[in-house]
Tab-separated table of C-alpha atoms in Angstrom:
chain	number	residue	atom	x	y	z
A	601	UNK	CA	132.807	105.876	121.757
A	602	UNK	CA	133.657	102.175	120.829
A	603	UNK	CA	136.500	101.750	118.131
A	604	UNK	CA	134.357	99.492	115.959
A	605	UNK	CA	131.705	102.640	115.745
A	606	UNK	CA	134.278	104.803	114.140
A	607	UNK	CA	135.474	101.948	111.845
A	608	UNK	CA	132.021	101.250	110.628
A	609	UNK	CA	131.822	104.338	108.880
A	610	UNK	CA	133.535	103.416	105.937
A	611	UNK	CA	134.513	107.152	104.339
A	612	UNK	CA	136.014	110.078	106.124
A	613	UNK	CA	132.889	112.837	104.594
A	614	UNK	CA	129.370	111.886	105.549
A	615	UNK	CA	125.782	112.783	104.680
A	616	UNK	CA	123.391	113.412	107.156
A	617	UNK	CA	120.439	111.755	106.500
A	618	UNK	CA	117.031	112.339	108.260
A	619	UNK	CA	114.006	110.332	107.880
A	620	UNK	CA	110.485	109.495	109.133
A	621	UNK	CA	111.488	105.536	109.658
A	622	UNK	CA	114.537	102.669	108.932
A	623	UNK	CA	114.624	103.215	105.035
A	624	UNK	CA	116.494	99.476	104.787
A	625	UNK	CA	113.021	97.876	106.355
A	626	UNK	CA	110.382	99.352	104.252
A	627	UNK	CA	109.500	98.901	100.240
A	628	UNK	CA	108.404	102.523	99.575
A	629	UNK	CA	109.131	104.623	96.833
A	630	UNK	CA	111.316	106.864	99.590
A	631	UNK	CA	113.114	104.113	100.894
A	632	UNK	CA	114.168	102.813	97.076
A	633	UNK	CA	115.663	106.145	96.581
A	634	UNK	CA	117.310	106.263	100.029
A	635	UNK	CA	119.026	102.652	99.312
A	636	UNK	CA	120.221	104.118	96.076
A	637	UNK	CA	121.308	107.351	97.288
A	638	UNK	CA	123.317	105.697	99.592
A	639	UNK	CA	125.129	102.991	97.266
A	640	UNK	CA	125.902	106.404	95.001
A	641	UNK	CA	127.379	107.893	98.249
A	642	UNK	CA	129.336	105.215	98.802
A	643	UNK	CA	130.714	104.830	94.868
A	644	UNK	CA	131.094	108.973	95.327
A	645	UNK	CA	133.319	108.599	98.950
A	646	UNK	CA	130.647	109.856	101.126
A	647	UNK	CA	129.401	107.432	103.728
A	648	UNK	CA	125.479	107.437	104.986
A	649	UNK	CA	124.585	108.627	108.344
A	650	UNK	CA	120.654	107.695	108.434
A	651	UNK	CA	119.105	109.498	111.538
A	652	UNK	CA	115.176	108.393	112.276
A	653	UNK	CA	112.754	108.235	115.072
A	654	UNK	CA	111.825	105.062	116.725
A	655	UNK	CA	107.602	104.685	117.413
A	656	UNK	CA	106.239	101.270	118.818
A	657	UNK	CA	102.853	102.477	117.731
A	658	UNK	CA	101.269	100.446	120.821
A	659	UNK	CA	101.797	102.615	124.299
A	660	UNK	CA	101.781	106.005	124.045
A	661	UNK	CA	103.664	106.536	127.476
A	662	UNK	CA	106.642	104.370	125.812
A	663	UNK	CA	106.297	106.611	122.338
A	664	UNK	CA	106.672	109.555	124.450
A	665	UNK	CA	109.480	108.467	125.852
A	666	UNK	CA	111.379	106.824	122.987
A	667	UNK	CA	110.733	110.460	121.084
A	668	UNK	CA	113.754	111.868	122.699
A	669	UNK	CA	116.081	109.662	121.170
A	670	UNK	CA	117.307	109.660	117.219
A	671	UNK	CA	117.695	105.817	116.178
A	672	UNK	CA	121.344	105.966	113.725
A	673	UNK	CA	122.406	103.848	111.095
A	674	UNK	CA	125.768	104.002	109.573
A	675	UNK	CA	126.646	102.859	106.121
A	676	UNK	CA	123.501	100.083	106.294
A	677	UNK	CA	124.505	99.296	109.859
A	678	UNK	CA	122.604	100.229	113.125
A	679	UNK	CA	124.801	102.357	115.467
A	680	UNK	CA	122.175	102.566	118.373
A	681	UNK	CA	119.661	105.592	119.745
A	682	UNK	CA	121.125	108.411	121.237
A	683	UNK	CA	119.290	111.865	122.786
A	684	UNK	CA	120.364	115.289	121.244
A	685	UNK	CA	123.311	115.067	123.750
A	686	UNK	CA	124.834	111.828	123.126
A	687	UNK	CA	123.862	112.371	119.075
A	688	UNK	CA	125.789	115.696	119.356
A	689	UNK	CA	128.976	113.864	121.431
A	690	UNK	CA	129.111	111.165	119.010
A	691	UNK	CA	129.475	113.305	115.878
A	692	UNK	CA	132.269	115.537	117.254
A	693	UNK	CA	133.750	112.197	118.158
A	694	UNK	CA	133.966	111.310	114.615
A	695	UNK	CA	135.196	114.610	113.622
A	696	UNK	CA	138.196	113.884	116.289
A	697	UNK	CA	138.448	110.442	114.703
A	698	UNK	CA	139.048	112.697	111.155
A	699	UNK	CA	135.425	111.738	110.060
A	700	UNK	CA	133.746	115.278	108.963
A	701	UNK	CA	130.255	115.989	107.592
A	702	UNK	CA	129.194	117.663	104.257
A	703	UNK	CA	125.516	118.359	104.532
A	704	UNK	CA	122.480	117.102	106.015
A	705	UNK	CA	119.249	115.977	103.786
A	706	UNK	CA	116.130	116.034	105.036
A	707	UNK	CA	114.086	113.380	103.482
A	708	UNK	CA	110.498	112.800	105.498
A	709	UNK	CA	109.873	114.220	108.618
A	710	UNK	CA	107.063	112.639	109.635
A	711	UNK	CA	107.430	111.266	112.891
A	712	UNK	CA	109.989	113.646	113.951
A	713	UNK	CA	109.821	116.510	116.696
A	714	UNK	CA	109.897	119.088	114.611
A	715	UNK	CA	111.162	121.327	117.279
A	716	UNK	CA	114.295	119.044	118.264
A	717	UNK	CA	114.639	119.110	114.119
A	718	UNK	CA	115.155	122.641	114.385
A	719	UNK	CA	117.455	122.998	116.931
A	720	UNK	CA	119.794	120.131	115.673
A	721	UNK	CA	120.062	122.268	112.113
A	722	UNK	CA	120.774	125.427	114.009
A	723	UNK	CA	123.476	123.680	116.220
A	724	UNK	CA	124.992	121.490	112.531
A	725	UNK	CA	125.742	124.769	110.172
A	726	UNK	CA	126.015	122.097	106.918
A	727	UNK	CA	124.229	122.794	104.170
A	728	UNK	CA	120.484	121.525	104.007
A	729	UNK	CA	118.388	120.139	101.434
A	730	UNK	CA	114.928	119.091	101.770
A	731	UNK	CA	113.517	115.985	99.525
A	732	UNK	CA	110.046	116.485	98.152
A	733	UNK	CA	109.536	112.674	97.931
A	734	UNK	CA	106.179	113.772	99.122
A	735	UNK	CA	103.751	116.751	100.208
A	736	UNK	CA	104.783	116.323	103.898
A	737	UNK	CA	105.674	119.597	104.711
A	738	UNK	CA	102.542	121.010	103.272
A	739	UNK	CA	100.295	118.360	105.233
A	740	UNK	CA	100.305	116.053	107.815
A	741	UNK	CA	97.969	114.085	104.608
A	742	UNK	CA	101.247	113.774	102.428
A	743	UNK	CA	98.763	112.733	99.218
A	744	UNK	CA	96.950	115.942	99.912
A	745	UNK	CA	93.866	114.001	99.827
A	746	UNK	CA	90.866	115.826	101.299
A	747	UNK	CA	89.785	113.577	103.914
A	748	UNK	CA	91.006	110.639	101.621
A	749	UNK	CA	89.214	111.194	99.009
A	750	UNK	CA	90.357	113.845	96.757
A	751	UNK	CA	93.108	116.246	95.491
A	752	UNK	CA	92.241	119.473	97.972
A	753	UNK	CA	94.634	121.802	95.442
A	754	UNK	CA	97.987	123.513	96.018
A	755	UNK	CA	96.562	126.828	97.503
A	756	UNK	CA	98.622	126.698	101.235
A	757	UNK	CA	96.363	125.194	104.052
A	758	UNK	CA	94.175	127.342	106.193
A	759	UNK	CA	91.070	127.309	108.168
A	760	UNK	CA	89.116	128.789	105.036
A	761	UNK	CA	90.313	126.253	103.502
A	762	UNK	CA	91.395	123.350	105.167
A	763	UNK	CA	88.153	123.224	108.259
A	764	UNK	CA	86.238	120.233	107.638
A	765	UNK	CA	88.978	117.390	107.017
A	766	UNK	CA	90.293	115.556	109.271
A	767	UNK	CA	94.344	116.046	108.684
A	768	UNK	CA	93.838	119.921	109.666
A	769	UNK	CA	95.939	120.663	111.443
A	770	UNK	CA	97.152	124.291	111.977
A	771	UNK	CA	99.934	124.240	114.097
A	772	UNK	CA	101.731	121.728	111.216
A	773	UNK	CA	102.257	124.467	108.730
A	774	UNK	CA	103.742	126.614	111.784
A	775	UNK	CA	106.945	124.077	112.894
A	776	UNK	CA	107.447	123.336	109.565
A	777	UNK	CA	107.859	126.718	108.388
A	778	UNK	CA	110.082	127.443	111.472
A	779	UNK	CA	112.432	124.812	110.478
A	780	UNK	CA	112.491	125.695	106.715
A	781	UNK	CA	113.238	129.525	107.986
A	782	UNK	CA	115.778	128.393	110.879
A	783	UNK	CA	118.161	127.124	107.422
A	784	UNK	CA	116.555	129.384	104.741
A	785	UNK	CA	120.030	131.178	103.830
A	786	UNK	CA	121.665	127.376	103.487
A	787	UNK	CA	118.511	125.420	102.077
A	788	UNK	CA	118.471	124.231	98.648
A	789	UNK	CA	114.566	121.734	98.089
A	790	UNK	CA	115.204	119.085	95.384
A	791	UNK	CA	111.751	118.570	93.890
A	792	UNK	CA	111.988	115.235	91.678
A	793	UNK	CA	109.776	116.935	88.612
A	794	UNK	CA	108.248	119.891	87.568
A	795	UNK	CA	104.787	118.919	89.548
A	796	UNK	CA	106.426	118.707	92.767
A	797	UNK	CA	107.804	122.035	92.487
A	798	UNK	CA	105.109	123.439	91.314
A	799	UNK	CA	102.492	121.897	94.025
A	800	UNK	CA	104.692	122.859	97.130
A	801	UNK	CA	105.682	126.348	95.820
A	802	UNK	CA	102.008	126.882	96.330
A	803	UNK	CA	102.378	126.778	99.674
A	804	UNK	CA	106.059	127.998	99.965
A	805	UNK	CA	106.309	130.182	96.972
A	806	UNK	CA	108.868	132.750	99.083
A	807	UNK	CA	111.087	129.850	98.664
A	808	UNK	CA	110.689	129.741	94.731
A	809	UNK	CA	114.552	130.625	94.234
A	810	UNK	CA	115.880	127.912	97.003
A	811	UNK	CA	113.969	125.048	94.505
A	812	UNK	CA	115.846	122.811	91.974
A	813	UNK	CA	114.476	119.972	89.728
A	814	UNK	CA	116.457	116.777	89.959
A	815	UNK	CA	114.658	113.707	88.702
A	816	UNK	CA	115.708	110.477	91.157
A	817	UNK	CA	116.051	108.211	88.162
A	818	UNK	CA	117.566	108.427	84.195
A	819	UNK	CA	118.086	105.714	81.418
A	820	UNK	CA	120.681	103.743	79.911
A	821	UNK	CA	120.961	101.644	77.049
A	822	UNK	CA	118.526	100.865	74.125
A	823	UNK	CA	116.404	97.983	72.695
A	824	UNK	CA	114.664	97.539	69.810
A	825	UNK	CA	110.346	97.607	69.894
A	826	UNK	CA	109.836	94.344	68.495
A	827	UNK	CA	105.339	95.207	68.739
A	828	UNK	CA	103.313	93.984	66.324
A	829	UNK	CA	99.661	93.988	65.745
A	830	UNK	CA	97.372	91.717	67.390
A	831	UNK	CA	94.954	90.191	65.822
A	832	UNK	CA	91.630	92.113	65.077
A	833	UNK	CA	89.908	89.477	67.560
A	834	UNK	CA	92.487	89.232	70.206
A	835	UNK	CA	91.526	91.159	73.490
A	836	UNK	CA	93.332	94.500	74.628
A	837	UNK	CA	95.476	94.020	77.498
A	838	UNK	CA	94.755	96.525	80.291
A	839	UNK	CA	96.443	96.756	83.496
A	840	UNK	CA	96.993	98.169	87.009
A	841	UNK	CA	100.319	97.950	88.435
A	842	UNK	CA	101.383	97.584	92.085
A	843	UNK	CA	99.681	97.829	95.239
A	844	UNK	CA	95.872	98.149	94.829
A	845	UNK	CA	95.521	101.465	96.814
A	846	UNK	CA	91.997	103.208	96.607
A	847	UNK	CA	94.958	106.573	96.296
A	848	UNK	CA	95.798	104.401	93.178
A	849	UNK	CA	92.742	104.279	91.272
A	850	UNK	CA	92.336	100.755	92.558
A	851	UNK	CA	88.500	101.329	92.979
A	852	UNK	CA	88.173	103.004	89.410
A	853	UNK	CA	90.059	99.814	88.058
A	854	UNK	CA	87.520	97.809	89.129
A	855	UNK	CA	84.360	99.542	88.492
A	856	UNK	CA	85.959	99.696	84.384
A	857	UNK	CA	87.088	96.213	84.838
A	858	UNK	CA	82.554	95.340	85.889
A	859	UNK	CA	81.558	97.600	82.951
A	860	UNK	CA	83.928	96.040	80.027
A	861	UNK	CA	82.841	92.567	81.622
A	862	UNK	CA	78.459	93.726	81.400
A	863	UNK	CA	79.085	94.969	78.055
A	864	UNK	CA	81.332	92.150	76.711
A	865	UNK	CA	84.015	94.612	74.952
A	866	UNK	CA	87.187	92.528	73.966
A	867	UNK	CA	89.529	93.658	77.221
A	868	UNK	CA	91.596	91.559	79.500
A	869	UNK	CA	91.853	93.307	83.206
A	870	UNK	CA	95.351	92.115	84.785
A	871	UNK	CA	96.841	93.483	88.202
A	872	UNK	CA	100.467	93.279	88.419
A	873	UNK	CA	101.317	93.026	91.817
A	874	UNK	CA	100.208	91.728	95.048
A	875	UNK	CA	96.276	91.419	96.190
A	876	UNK	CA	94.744	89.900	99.318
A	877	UNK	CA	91.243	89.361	97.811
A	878	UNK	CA	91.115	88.524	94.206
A	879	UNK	CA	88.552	90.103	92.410
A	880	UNK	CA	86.543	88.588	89.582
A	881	UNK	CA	86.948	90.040	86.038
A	882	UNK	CA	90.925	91.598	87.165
A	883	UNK	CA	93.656	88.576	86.237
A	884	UNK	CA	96.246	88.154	88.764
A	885	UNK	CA	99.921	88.497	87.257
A	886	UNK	CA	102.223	88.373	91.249
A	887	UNK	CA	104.963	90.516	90.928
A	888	UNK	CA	106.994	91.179	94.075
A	889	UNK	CA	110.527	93.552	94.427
A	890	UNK	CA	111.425	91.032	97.464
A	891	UNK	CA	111.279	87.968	95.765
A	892	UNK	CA	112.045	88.952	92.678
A	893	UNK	CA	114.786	91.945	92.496
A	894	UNK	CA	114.123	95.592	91.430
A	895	UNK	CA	113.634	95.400	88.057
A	896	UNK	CA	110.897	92.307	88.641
A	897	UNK	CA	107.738	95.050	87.461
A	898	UNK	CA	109.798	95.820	84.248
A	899	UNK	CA	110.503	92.130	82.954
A	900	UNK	CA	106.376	91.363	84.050
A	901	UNK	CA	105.587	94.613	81.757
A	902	UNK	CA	107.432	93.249	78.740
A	903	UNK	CA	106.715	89.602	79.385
A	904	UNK	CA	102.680	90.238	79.689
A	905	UNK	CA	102.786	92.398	76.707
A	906	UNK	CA	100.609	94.909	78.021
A	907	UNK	CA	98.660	97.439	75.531
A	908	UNK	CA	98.051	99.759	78.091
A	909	UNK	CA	98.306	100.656	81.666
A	910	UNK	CA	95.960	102.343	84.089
A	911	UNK	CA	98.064	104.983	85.999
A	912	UNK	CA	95.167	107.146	87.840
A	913	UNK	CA	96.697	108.288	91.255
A	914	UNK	CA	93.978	110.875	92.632
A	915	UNK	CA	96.758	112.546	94.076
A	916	UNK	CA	99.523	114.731	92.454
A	917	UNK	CA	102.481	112.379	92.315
A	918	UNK	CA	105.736	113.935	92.738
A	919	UNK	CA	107.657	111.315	90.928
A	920	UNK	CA	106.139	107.686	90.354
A	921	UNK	CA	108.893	104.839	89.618
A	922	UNK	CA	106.085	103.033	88.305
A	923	UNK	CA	105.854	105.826	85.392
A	924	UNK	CA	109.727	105.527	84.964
A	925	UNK	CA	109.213	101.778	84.643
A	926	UNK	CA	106.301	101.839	82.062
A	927	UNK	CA	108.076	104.172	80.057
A	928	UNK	CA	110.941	101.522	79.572
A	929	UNK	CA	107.973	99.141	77.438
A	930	UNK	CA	105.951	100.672	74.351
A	931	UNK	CA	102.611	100.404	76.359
A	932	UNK	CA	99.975	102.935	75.885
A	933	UNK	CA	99.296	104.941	79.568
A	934	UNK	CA	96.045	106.547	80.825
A	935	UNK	CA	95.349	108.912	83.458
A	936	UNK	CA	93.824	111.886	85.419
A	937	UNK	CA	94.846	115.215	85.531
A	938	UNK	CA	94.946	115.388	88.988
A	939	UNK	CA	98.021	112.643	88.581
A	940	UNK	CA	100.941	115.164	88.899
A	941	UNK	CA	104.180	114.040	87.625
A	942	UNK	CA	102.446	111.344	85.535
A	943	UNK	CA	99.912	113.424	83.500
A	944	UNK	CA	102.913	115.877	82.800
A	945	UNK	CA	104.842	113.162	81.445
A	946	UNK	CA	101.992	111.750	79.434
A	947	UNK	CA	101.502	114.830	77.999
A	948	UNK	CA	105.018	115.969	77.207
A	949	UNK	CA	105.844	112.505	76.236
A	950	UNK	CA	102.566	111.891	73.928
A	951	UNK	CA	102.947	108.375	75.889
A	952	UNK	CA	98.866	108.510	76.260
A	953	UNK	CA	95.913	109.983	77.221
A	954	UNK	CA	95.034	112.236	80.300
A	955	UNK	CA	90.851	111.621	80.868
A	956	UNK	CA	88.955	114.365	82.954
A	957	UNK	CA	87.503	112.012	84.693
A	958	UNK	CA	86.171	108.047	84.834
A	959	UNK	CA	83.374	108.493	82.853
A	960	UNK	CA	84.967	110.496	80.030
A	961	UNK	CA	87.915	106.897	80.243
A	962	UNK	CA	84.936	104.459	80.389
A	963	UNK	CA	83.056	106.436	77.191
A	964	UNK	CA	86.550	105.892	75.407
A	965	UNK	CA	87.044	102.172	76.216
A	966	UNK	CA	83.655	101.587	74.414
A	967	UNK	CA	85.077	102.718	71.746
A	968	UNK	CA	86.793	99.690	71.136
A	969	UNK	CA	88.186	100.604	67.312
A	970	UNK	CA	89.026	103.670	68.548
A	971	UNK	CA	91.670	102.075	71.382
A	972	UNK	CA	92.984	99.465	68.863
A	973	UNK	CA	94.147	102.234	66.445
A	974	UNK	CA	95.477	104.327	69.297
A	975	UNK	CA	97.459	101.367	70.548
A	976	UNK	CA	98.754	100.059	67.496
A	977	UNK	CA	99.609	103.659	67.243
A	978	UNK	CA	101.719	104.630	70.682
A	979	UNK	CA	102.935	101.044	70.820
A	980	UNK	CA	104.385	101.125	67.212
A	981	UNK	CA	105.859	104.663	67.921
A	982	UNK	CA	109.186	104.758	68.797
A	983	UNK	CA	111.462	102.619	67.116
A	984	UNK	CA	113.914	101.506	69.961
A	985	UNK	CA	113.364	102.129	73.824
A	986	UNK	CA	115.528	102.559	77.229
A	987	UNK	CA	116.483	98.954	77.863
A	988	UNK	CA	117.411	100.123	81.739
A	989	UNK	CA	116.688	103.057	84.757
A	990	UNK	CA	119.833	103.475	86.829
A	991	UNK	CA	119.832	106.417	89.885
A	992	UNK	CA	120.321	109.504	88.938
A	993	UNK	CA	124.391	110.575	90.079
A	994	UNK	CA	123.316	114.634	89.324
A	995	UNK	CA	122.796	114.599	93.540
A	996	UNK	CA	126.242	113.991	93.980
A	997	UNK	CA	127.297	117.084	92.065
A	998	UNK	CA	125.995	119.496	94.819
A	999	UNK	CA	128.375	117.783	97.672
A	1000	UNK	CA	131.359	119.634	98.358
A	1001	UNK	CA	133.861	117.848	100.160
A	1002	UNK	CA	136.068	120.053	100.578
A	1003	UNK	CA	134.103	122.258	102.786
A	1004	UNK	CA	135.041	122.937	106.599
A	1005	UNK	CA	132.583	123.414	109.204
A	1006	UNK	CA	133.247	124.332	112.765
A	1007	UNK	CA	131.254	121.532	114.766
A	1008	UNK	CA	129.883	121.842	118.168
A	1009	UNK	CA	132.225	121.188	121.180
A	1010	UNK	CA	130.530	118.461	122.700
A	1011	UNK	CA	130.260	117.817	126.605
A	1012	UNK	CA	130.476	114.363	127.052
A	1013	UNK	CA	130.634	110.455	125.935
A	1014	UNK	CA	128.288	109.834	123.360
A	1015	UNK	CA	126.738	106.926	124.777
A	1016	UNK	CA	123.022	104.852	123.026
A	1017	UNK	CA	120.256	104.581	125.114
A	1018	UNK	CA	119.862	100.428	126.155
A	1019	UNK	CA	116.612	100.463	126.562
A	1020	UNK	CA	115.615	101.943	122.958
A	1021	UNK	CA	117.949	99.741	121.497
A	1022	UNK	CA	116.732	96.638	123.001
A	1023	UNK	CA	113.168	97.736	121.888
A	1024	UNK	CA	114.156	97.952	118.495
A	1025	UNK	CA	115.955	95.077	118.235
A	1026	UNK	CA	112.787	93.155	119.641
A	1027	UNK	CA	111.175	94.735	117.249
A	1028	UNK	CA	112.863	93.754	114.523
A	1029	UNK	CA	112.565	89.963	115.186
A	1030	UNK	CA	109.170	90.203	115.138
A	1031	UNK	CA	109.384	91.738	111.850
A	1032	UNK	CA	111.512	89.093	110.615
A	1033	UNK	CA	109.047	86.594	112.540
A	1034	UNK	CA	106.164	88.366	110.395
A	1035	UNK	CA	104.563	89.901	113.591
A	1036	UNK	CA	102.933	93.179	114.008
């Protein structure tokens, strides 16, 4: 193994990390946590050891063939693709160079042979935990959406039932389970609120005592609510925040947004975020993490001075940063029960309203005195607020680093595949080129 791939790794105790894609090219909710997971490994000692399959998504003989092979970054940097041989070489060459590993995390594992999964956990005894960042390991439909279009419930999938939508798929549930059982007496499953846990434990409830709750953010500092009233003419601000997803409510947005507009009540329908197609009736405030930092949906919240925002996933969120980020301003926040970690925190924060349904929202928006006294009322409420969300250092608290494992032998050089590597890297400047 080259000397520079030893030195890369910047700490001698490592994480495992496995994934359904390169968390450092993506904008997901998963990726955000993985980048800060990874900065709090570093600041803790541990370096990052991101393992992740490598799909071109066009030929299906090629996808076949680049499924053997685990694509591995180390502490942000690309290390290369290597088979379970050469992946199994090059860690017990790091454990010669004094470089040990302290547990593997499994964060999506989508995309992944579940079966080479497996065996790779049996062959690594380290400790295991399994992210719920989603409902992946209940359904190949991570939003449990039944055929896209709504919540299908947290009773475990079956033919009964599950027949009839187009994600069934029965053999899923079977791998899945395999590899959860294949670590059961070393697993601990970090669910990021109580909605996760208690969603998947419908499907895995012999796992109920293997589950912790571990939110991925907390707060720090304060500010003072500086809201006052509007004027009794002025309109009520109403928005929808980030990418407009039918999964979002996107559709439900708009159909409120044509109703208020027919009946002339005194609301003004932004979007903060990006949209292809702007739609008449919904104002346009762009708000983009790339160009403008992390925090850039925060500082649009509090400079808009929005009255209340429109958080209807019709799936059961597990933990929604976009929540976390509202809950930094004094806006009002409406939603379904179906929302998950969102409706629970509406409800145990009284930072809302949870609707049944559309209709029941749309009767209450007619209301229009009604809606100004209840947001004069949540926005006046508390008297200072979070001024900042940080990552949540709790996950570090589990790592013991002073653990030894006995590693396999190894039986060769651990050498990267060229050809996967050259693939990648063509694919990345086309990314950068803004190609498909």
């Amino acid at each position: 193994m080259p000397r520079s791939l030893i030195q890369r790794m910047r700490h001698d105790r490592y994480v495992l990390l496995l994934t359904y894609a390169d968390y450092r090219r993506a904008l997901g909710g998963l990726e955000r946590y993985m980048r800060e997971e990874t900065q709090l490994l570093d600041k803790g000692g541990f370096s990052a050891v991101c393992l992740f399959p490598f799909t071109t998504r066009r030929s299906r003989w090629l996808d076949r063939h680049l499924s053997g092979y685990w694509g591995v970054t180390v502490d942000g940097a690309v290390a290369g693709f290597y088979d379970e041989i050469a992946l199994e070489n090059l860690i017990v060459a790091w454990g010669r160079a004094g470089k040990r590993p302290v547990e593997i995390q499994l964060h999506n594992l989508r995309n992944l042979n579940l079966d080479r999964v497996r065996r790779f956990l049996c062959q690594m005894p380290l400790p295991v935990r399994l992210f719920l960042h989603d409902y992946a390991t209940v359904c190949p439909k991570s939003s449990l959406l039944r055929n896209g279009e709504q919540f299908c419930g947290r009773e475990p999938p079956s033919a009964a039932k599950c027949t009839g939508c187009v994600s069934w798929t029965p053999d899923h549930h079977r791998r899945i389970r395999a590899v959860l059982e294949s670590v059961r007496e070393r697993l601990q499953v970090v669910a990021p609120s109580r909605a996760a846990r208690h969603v998947w434990l419908g499907t895995f409830p012999d796992f109920e005592d293997r589950v912790e709750i571990i939110p991925h953010l907390q707060t720090a500092g304060s500010r003072p609510n500086v809201y006052s009233p509007r004027p009794p003419a002025a309109a009520i601000r109403l928005a929808f925040l980030g990418a407009a997803g039918r999964h979002k409510g996107w559709e439900v947005f708009r159909r409120l947004a044509a109703r208020a507009a027919a009946e002339k009540w005194p609301y003004d329908f932004l979007h903060l975020g990006w949209v292809r197609d702007p739609v008449p009736g919904i104002r346009n405030i762009p708000v983009s993490v790339v160009q403008d930092g992390p925090d850039a949906m925060i500082r649009a919240l509090r400079l808009a001075d929005i009255d209340i925002v429109f958080l209807w996933s019709l799936c059961p969120e597990t933990y929604s940063y976009v929540l976390q980020e509202c809950l930094l301003t004094n806006a009002m926040l409406v939603t379904n029960p179906d929302s998950g970690n969102i409706a629970d925190t509406v409800m145990d924060r009284k930072a809302g309203r949870v609707f049944a349904g559309p209709a029941e929202l749309e009767k209450y928006l007619g209301d229009v005195p009604l809606v100004r006294r209840d947001v004069d009322s949540y926005r006046s409420r508390p008297a200072t607020l979070p001024d900042r969300l940080v990552p949540n250092d709790a996950i570090l608290a589990a790592l013991d680093g002073t653990a030894d494992f006995v590693l396999p032998a190894g039986t060769g050089r651990a050498r990267p595949n060229r050809l996967a590597g050259f693939l990648y890297g063509l694919k990345e400047l086309k990314s950068r080129a803004g190609q498909p």
